[in-house]
XYZ file of C-alpha atoms in Angstrom:
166
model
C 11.011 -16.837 -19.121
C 10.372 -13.187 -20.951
C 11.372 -10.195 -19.699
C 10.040 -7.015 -20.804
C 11.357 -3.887 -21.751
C 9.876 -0.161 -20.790
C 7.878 0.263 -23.903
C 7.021 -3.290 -24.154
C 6.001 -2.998 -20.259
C 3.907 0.083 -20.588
C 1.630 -1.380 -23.352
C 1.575 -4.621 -21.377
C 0.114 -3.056 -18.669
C -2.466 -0.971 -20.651
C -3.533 -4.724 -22.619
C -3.987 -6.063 -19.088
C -6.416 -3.374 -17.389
C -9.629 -5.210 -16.462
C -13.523 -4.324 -17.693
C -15.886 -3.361 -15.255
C -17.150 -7.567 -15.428
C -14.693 -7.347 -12.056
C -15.847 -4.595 -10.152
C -17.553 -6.495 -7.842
C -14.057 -8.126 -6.482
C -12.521 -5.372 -5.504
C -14.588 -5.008 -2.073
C -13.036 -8.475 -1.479
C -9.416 -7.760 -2.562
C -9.379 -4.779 -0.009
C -11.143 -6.841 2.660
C -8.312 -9.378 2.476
C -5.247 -7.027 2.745
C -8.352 -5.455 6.198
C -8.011 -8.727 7.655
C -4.745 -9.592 7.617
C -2.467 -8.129 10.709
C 0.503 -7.308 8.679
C 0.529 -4.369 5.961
C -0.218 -6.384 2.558
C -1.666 -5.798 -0.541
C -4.060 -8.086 -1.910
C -5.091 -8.959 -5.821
C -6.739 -11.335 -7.410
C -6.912 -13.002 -10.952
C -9.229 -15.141 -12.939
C -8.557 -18.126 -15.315
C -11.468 -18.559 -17.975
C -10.950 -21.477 -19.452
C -7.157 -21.236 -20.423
C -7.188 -17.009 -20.302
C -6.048 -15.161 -17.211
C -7.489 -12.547 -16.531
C -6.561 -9.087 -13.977
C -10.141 -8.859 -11.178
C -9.473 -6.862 -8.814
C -6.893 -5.478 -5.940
C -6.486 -3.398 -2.863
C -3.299 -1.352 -4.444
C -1.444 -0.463 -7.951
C 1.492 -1.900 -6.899
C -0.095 -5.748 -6.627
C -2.351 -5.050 -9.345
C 1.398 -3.596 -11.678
C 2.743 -7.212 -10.267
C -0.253 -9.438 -11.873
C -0.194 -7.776 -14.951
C 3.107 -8.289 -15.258
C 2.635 -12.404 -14.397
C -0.553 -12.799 -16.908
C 1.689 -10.928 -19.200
C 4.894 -13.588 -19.101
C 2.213 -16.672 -18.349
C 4.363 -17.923 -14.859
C 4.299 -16.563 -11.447
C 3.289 -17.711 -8.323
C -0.548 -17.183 -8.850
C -0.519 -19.013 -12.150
C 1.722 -22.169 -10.655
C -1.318 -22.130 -7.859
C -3.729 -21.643 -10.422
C -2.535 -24.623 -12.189
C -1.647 -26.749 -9.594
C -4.760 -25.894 -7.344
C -2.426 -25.710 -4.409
C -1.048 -22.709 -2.550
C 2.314 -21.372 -3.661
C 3.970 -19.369 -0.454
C 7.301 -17.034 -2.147
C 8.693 -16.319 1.690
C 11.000 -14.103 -0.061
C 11.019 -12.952 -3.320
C 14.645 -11.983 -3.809
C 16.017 -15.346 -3.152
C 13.115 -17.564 -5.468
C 14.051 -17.521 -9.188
C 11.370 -19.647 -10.401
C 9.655 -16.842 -12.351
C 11.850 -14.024 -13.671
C 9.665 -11.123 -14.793
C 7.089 -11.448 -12.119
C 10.157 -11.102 -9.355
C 11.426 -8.351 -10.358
C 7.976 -6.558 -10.911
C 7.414 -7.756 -7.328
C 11.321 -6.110 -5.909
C 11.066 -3.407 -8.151
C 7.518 -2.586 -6.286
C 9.479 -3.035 -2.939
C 7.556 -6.976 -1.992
C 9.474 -9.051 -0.703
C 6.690 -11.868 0.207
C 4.305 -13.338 -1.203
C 1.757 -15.864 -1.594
C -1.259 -17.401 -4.144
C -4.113 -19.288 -2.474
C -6.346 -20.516 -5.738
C -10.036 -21.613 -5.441
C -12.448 -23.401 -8.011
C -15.397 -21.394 -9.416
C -17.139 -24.041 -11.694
C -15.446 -26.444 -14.457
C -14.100 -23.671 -16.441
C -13.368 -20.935 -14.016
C -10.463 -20.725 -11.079
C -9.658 -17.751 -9.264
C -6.491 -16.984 -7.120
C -6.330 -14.374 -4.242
C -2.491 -12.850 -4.134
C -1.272 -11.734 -1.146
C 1.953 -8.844 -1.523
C 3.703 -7.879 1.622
C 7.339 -5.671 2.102
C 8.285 -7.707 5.186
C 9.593 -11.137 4.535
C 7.746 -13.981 5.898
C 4.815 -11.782 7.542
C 1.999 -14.266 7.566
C 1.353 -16.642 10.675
C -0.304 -20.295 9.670
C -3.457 -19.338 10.688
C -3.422 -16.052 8.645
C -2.768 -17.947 5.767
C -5.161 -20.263 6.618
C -7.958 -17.672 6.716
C -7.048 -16.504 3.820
C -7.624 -20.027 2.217
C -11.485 -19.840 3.475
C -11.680 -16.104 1.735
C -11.195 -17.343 -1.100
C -13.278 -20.069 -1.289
C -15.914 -17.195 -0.634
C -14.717 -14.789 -3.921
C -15.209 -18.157 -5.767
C -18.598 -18.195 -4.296
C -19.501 -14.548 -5.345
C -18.081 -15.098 -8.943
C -20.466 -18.188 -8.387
C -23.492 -16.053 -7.207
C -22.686 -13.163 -9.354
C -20.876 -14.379 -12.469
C -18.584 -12.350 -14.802
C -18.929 -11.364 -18.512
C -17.730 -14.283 -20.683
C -13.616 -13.676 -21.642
C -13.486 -12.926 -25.486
């Protein structure tokens, strides 16, 4: 569990800007936050293989959040990732499971969120993160639709494709 300091965080965050191999997501990270009824911003990340990798997201704030969990290796998107099951955090101050992704998340002002992950090909997963500031804001069924947009960003990366990780 690694927590990181302000120096240590700035050139963390500059390590952990995307390429341009991405650009194409963010249309999709802002449509999700456009769908959903609730304020919420939306990110998403790529796993290559074993690498994580920043795509794409509707604000800085998520995008500061997933930086910070590809960074430390553990955060709700990364458990989904590697579990291949949703991971719902219905409020951030009171789950401890992953340290230095929380309090990126409080000190952004979240306090919900959720991971919905999707299968690309063998070698490829993506995860679409959903950031709110209320606690608890999504219905079922919101979270539910989310779960069918992301099986259509894994389509695009699909259709599309990204530049190979390094």
């Amino acid at each position: 569990m690694r927590h990181f300091g302000a120096d240590e965080e700035a050139q963390m965050l500059e390590m952990y800007d995307r390429d341009g191999s991405f650009a194409h997501l963010d249309a999709f990270a802002e449509g999700a936050s456009a769908r959903l009824r609730v304020p919420t911003e939306c990110s998403i990340i790529v796993r290559q293989v074993h690498l994580l990798r920043y795509a794409a997201s509707s604000g800085e704030r998520a995008a500061h959040c997933d930086k910070v969990e590809i960074a430390a290796g553990e955060g709700p998107c990364v458990t989904a990732i590697q579990q291949l099951r949703g991971e719902l955090v219905l409020d951030v101050a009171a789950d401890e499971r992953w340290p230095a992704w929380r309090s990126a998340a409080l000190d952004r002002g979240f306090r919900s969120a959720a991971a919905l992950p999707a299968i690309v090909d063998a070698d490829t997963t993506v995860a679409l993160n959903l950031y709110s500031e209320a606690l608890d804001p999504w219905e079922r069924d919101a979270l539910v639709g989310m779960d069918r947009y992301v099986q259509e960003i894994a389509e695009a990366i699909r259709t599309r494709g990204i530049t190979p990780a390094p």
